[in-house]
PDB file of C-alpha atoms and ligand atoms in Angstrom:
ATOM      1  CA  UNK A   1     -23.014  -0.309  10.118  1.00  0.00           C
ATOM      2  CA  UNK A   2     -23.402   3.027   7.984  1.00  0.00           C
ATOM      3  CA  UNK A   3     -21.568   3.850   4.947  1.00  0.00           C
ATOM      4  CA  UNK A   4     -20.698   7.382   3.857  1.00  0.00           C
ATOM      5  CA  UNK A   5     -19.137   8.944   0.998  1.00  0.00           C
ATOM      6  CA  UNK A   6     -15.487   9.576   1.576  1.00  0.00           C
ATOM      7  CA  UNK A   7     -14.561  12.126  -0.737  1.00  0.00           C
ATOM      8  CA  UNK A   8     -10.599  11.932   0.104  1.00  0.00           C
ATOM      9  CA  UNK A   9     -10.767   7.945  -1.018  1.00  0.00           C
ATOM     10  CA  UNK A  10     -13.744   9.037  -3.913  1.00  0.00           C
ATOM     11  CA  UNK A  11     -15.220   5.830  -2.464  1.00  0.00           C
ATOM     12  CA  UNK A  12     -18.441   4.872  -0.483  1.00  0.00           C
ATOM     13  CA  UNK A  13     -17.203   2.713   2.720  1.00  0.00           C
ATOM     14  CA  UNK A  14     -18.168   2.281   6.133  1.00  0.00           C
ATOM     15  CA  UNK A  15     -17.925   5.434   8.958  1.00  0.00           C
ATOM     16  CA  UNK A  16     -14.882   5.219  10.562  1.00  0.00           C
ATOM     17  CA  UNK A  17     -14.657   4.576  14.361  1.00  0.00           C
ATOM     18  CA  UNK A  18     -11.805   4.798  16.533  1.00  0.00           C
ATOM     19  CA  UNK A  19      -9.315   7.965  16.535  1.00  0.00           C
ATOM     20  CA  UNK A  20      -8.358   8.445  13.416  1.00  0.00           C
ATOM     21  CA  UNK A  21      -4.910  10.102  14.658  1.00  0.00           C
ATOM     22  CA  UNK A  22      -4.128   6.731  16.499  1.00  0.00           C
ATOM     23  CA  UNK A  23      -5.063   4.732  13.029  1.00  0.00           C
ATOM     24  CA  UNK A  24      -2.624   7.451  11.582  1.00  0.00           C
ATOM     25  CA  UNK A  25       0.091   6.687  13.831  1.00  0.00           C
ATOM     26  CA  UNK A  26      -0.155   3.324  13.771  1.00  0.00           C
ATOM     27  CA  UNK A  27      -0.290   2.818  10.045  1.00  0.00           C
ATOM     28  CA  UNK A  28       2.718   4.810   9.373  1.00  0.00           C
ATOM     29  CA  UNK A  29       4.116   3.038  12.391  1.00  0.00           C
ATOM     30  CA  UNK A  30       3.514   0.132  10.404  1.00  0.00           C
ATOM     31  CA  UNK A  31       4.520   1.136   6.881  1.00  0.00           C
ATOM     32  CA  UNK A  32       8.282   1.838   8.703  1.00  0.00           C
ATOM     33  CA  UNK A  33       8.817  -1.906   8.908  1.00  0.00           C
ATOM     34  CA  UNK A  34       8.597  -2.446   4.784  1.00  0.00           C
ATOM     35  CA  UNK A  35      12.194  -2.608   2.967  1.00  0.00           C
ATOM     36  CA  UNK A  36      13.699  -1.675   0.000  1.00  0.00           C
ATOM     37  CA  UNK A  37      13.004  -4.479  -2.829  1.00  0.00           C
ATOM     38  CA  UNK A  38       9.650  -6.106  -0.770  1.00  0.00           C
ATOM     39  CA  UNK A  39       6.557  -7.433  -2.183  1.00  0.00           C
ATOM     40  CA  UNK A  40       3.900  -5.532   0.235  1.00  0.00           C
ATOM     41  CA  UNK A  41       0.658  -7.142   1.252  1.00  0.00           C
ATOM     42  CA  UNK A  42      -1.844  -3.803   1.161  1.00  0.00           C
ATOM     43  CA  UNK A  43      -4.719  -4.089   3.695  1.00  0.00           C
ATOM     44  CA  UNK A  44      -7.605  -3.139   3.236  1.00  0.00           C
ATOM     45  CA  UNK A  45      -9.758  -0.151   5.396  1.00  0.00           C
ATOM     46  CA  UNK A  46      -9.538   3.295   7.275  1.00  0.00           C
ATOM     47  CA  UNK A  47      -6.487   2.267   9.072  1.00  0.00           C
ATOM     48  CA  UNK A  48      -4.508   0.366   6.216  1.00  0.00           C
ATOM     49  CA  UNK A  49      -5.134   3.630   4.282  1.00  0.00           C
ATOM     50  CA  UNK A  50      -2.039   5.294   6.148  1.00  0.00           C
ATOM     51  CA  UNK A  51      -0.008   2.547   5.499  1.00  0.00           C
ATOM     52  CA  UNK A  52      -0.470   2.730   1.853  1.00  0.00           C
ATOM     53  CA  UNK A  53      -0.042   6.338   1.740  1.00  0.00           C
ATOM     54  CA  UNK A  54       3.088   6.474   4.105  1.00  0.00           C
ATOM     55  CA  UNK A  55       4.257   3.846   1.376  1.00  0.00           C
ATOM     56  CA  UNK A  56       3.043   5.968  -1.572  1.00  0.00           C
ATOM     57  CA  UNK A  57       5.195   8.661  -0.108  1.00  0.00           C
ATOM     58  CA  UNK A  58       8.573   6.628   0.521  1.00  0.00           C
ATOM     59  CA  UNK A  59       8.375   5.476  -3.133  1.00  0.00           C
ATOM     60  CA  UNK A  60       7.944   8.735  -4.248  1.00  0.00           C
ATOM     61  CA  UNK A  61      10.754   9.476  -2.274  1.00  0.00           C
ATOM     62  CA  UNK A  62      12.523   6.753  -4.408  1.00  0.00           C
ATOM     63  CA  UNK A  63      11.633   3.193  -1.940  1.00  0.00           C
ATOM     64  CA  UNK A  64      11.132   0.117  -4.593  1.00  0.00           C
ATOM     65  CA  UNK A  65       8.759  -2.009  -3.986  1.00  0.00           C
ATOM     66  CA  UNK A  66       5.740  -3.917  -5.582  1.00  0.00           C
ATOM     67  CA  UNK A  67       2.245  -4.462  -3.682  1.00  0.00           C
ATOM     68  CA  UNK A  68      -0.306  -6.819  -3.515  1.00  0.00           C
ATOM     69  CA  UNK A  69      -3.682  -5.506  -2.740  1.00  0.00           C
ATOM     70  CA  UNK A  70      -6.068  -7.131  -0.592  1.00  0.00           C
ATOM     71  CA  UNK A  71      -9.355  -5.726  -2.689  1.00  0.00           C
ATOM     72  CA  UNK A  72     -10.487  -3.181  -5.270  1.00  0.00           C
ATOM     73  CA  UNK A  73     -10.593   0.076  -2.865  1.00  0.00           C
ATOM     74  CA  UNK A  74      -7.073  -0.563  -1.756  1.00  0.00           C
ATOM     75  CA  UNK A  75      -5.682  -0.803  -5.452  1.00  0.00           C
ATOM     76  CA  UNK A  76      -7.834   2.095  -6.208  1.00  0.00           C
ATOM     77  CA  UNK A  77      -5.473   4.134  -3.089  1.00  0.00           C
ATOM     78  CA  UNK A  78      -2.527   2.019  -4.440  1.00  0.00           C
ATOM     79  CA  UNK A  79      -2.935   3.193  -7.963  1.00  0.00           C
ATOM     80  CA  UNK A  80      -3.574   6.898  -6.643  1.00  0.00           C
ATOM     81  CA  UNK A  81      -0.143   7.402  -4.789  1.00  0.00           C
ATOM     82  CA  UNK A  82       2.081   5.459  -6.885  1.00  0.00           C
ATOM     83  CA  UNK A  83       2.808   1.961  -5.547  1.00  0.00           C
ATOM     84  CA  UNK A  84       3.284  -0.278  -8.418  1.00  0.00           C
ATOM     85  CA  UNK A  85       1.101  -3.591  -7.925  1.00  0.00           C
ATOM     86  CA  UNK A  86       1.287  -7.129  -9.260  1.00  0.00           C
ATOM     87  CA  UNK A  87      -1.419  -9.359  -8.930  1.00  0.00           C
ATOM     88  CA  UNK A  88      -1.894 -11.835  -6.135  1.00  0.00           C
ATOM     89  CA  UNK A  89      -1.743 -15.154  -8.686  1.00  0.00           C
ATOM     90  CA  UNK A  90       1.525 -13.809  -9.599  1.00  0.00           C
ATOM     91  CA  UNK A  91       3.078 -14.558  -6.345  1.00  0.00           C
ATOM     92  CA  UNK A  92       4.171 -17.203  -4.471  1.00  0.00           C
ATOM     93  CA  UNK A  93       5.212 -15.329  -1.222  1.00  0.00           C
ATOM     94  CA  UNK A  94       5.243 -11.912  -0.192  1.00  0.00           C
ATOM     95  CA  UNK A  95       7.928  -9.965   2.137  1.00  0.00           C
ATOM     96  CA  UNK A  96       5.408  -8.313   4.380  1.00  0.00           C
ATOM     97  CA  UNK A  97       1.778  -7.484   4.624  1.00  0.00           C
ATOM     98  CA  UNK A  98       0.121  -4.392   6.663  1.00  0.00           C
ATOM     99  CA  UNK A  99      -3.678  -4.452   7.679  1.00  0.00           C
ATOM    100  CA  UNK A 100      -6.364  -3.068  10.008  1.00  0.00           C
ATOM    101  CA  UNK A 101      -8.446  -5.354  12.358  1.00  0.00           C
ATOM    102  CA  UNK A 102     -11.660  -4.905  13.956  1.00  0.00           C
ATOM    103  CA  UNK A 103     -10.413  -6.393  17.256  1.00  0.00           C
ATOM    104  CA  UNK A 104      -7.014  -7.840  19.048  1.00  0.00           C
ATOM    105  CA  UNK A 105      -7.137  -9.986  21.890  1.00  0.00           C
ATOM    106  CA  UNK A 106      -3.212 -10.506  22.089  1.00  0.00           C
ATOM    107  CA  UNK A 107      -2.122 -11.854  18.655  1.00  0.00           C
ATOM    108  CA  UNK A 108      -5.369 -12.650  17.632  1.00  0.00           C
ATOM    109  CA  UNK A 109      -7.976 -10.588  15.076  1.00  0.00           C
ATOM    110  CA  UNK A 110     -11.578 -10.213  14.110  1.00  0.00           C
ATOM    111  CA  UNK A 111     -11.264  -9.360  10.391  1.00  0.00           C
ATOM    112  CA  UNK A 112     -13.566  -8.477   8.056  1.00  0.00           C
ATOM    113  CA  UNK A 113     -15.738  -5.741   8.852  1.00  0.00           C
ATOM    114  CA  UNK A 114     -14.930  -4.509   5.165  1.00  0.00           C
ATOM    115  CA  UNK A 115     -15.766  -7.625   3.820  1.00  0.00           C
ATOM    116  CA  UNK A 116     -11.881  -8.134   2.603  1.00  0.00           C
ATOM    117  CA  UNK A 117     -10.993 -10.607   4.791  1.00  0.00           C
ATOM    118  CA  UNK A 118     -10.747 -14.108   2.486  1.00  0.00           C
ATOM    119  CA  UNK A 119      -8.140 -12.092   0.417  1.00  0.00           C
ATOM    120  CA  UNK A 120      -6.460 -10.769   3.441  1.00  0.00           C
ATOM    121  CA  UNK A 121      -5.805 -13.937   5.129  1.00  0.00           C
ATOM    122  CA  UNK A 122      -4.603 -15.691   2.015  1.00  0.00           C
ATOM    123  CA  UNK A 123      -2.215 -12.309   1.425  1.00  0.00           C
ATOM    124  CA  UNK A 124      -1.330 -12.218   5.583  1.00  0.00           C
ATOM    125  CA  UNK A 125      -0.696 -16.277   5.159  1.00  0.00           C
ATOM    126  CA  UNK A 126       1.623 -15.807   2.346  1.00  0.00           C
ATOM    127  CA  UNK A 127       3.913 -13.019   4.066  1.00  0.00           C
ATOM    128  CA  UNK A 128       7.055 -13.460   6.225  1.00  0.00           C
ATOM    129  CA  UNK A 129       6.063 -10.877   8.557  1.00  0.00           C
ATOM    130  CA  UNK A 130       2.468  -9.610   9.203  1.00  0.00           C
ATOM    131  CA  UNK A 131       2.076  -6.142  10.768  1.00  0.00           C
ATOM    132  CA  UNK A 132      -1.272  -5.468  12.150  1.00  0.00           C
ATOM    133  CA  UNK A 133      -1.916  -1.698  12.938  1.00  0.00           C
ATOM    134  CA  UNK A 134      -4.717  -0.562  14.717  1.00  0.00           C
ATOM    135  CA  UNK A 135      -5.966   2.874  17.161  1.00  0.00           C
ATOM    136  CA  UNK A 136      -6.824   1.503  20.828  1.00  0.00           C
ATOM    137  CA  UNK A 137      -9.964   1.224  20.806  1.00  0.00           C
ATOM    138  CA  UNK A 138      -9.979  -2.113  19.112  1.00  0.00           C
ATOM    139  CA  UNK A 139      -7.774  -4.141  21.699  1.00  0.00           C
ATOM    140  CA  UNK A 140      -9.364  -6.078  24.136  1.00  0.00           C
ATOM    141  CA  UNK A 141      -9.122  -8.635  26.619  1.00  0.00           C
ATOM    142  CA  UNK A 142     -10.743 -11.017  24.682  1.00  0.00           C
ATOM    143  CA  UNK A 143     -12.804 -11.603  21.494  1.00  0.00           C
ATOM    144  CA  UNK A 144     -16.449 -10.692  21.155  1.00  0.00           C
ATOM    145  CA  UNK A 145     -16.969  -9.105  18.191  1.00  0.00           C
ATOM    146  CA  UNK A 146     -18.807 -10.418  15.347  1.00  0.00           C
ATOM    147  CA  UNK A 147     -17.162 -12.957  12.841  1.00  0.00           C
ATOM    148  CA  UNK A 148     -17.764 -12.270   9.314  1.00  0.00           C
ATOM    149  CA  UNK A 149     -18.197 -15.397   7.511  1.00  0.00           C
ATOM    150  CA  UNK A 150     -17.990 -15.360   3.520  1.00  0.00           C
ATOM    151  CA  UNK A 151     -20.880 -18.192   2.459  1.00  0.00           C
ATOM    152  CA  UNK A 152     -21.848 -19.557  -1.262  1.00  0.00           C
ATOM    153  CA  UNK A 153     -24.764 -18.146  -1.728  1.00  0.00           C
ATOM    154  CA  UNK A 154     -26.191 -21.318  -2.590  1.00  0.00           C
ATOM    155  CA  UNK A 155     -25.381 -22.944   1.255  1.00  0.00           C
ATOM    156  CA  UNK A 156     -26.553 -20.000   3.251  1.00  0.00           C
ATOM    157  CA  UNK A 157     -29.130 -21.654   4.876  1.00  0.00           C
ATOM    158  CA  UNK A 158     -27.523 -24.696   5.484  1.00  0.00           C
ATOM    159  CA  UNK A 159     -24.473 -22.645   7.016  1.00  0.00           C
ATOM    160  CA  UNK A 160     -26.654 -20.265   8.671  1.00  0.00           C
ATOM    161  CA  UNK A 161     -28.260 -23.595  10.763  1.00  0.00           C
ATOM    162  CA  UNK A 162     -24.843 -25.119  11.077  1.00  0.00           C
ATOM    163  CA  UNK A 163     -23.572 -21.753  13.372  1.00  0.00           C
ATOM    164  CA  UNK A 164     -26.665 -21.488  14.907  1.00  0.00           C
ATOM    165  CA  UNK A 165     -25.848 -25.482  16.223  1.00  0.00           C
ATOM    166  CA  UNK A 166     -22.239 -24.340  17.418  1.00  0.00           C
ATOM    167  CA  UNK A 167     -23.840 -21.778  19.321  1.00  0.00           C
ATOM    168  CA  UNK A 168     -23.675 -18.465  17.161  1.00  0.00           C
ATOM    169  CA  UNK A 169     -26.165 -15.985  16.140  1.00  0.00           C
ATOM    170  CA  UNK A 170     -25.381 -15.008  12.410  1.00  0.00           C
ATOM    171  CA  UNK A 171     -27.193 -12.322  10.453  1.00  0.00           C
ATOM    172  CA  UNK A 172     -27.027 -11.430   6.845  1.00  0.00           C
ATOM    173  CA  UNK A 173     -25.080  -8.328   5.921  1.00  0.00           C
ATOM    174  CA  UNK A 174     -27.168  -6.129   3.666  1.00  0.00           C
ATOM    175  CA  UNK A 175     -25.965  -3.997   1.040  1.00  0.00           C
ATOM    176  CA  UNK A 176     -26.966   0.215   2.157  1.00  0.00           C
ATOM    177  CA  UNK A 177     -27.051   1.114  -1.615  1.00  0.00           C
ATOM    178  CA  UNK A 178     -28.471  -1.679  -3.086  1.00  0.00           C
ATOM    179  CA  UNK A 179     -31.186  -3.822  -2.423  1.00  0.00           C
ATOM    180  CA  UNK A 180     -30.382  -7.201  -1.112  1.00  0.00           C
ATOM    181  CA  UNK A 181     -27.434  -8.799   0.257  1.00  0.00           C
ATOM    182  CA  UNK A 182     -23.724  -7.313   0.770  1.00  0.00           C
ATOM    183  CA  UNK A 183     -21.739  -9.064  -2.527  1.00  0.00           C
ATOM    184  CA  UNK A 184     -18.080 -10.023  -1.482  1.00  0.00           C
ATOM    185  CA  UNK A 185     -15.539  -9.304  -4.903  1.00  0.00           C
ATOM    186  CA  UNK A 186     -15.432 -12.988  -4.841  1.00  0.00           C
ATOM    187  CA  UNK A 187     -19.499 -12.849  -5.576  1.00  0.00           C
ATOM    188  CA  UNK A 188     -20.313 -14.417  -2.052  1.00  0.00           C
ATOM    189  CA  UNK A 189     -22.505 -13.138   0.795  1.00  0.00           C
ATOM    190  CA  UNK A 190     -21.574 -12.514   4.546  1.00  0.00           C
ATOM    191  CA  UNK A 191     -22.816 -13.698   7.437  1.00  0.00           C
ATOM    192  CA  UNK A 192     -22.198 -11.709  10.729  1.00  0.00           C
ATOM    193  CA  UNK A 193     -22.139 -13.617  13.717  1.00  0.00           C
ATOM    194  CA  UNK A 194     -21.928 -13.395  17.132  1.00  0.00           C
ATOM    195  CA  UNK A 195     -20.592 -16.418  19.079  1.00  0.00           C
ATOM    196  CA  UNK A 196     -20.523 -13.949  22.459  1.00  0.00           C
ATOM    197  CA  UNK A 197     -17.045 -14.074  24.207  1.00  0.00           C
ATOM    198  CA  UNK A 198     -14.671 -16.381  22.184  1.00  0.00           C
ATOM    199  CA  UNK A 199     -12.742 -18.608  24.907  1.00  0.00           C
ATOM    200  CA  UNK A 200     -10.711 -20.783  22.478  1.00  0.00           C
ATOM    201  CA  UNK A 201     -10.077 -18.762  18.884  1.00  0.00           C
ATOM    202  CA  UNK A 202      -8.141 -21.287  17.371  1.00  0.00           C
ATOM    203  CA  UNK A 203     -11.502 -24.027  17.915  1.00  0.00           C
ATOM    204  CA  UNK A 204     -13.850 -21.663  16.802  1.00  0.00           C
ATOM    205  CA  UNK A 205     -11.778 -21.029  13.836  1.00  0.00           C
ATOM    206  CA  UNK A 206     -11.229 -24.843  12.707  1.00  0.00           C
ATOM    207  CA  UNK A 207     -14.937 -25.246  13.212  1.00  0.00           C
ATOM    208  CA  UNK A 208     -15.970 -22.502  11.341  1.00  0.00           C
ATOM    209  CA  UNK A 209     -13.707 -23.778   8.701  1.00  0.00           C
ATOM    210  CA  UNK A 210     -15.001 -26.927   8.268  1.00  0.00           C
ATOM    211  CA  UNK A 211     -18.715 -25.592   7.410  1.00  0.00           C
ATOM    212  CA  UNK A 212     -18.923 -26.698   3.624  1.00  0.00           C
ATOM    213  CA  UNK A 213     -20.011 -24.030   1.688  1.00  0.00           C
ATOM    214  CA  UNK A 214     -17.591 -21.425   4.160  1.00  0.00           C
ATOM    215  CA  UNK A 215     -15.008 -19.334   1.890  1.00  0.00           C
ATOM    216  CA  UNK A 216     -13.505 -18.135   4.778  1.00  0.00           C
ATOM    217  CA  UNK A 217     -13.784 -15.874   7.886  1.00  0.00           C
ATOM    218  CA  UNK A 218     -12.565 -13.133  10.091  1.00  0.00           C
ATOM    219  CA  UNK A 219     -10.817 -14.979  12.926  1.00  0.00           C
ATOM    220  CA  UNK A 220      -7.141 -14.400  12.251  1.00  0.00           C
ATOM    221  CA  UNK A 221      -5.633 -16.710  14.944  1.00  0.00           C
ATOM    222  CA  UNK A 222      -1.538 -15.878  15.866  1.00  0.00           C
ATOM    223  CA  UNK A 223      -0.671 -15.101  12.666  1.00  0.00           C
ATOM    224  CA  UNK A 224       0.357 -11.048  12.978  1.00  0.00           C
ATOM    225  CA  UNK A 225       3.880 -10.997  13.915  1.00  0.00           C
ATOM    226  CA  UNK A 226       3.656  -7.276  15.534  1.00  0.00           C
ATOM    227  CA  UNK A 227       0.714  -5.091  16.139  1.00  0.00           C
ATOM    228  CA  UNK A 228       1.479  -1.419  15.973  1.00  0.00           C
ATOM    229  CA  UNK A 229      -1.164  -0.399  18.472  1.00  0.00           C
ATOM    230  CA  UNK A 230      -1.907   3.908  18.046  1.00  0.00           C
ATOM    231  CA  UNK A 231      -2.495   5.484  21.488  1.00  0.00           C
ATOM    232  CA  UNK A 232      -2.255   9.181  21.908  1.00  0.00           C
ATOM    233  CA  UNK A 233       0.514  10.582  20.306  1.00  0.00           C
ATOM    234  CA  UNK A 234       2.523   6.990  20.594  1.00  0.00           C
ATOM    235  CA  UNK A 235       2.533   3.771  19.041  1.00  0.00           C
ATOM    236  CA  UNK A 236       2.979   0.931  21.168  1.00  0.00           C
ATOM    237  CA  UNK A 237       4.304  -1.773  19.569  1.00  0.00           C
ATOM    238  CA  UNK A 238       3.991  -5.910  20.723  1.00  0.00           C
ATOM    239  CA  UNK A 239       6.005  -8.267  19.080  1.00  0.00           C
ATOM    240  CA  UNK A 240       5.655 -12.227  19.341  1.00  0.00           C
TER     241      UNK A 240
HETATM  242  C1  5RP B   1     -11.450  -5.207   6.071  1.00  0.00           C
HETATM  243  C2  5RP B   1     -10.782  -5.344   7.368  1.00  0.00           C
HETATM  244  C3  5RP B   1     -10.227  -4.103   7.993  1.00  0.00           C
HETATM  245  O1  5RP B   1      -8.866  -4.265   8.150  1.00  0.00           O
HETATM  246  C4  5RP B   1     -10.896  -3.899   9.310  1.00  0.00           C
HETATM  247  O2  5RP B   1     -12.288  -3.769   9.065  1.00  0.00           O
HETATM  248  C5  5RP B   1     -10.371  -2.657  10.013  1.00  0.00           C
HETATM  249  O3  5RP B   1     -10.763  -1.511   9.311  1.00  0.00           O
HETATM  250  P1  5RP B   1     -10.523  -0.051   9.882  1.00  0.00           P
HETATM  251  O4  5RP B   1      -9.044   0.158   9.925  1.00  0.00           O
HETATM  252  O5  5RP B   1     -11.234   0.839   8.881  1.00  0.00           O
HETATM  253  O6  5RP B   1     -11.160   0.027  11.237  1.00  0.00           O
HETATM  254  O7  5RP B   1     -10.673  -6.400   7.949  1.00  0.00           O
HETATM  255  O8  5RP B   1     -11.966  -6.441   5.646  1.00  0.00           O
END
């Protein structure tokens, strides 16, 4: 994965893939779904960016609502165009959340890619509706991309033996800028795995799960409730 300077976000993050017109279309796509009074779930990444800004702009326009970011370069955006935010421990539910994904097999994600994806599960969990919006290069038939698994630091070799019994190949994400592992907010490490084409999600998920020492991971199984999907000029959009 390289990371480059994005000078619109004033943030270092990962080069963006995909059409970024689709990721446009389908993040404002998205960001038409949130109501007047809501407590928004902000994704995190290239894609949840033009959710946040389409939102930025409707409250600007006079739209009330409060957000709940999903990690530091989302509140950063958040902060920027004028979405007031309350903390995630202040909640007890949200209205709606918005995110990217690195892959959709029907209602099912890979997460995770920006290393957000504990805090986006807990925020996607907590919200009545979850609108994943993504360009079309990430849908597939099934999963195969890599899961991201956030580890204790102090179990990573015990985890790392533990996936490599259930099949999976994991690899340590390293940090580009500094030396030495990738450092979750939470103060965890990732482990990047590849478990090859994943027949049963919602197995590989449990199991994962049940790893002591996991935090969490990217497999979001049937929890988004529509995925705005960007293709060419359109949006389509699948609904449970
Ligand atoms: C961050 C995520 C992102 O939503 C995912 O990586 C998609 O990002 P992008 O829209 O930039 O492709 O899970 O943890």
């Amino acid at each position: 994965m390289r990371y480059t300077y994005d000078p619109i976000r004033d943030v270092f993050s990962k080069s963006v893939s995909g059409s970024e017109k689709e990721k446009r279309l389908a993040g404002e796509s998205a960001a038409s779904r949130v109501l007047e009074g809501d407590i928004v779930g902000l994704g995190t990444g290239s894609t949840a960016l033009y959710a946040i800004q389409a939102l930025g702009e409707a409250v600007k326009q006079g739209l009330e609502i409060r957000g709940v970011s999903t990690s530091f370069q989302s509140s950063q955006l958040a902060e920027k165009v004028g979405i007031p935010l309350i903390r995630l421990s202040e909640v007890d539910r949200i209205d709606i959340a918005i995110d990217g994904a690195d892959q959709v097999a029907g209602f099912d994600l890979v997460k995770g890619e920006g290393a957000a994806h504990t805090r986006e599960k807990i925020v996607a969990s907590a919200a009545d509706k979850f609108i994943v919006a993504v360009d079309s290069t990430k849908v597939s038939d099934i999963l195969n991309k890599t899961v991201p698994i956030e580890v204790l630091f102090s179990a990573r070799t015990i985890v790392t033996s533990r996936i490599k019994d259930m099949g999976g190949n994991p690899e340590l994400r390293f940090s580009v800028r500094k030396d030495g592992p990738v450092s979750t907010e939470n103060g965890n490490i990732l482990l990047d795995c590849d478990f090859g084409d994943i027949e049963s999600p919602l197995l590989l998920s449990k199991e994962i799960s049940d790893i002591p020492g996991v935090v969490d991971h990217g497999l979001f199984v049937n929890m988004a409730s529509e995925i705005h999907i960007g293709r060419g000029s359109g949006v389509e959009i699948q609904k449970e």
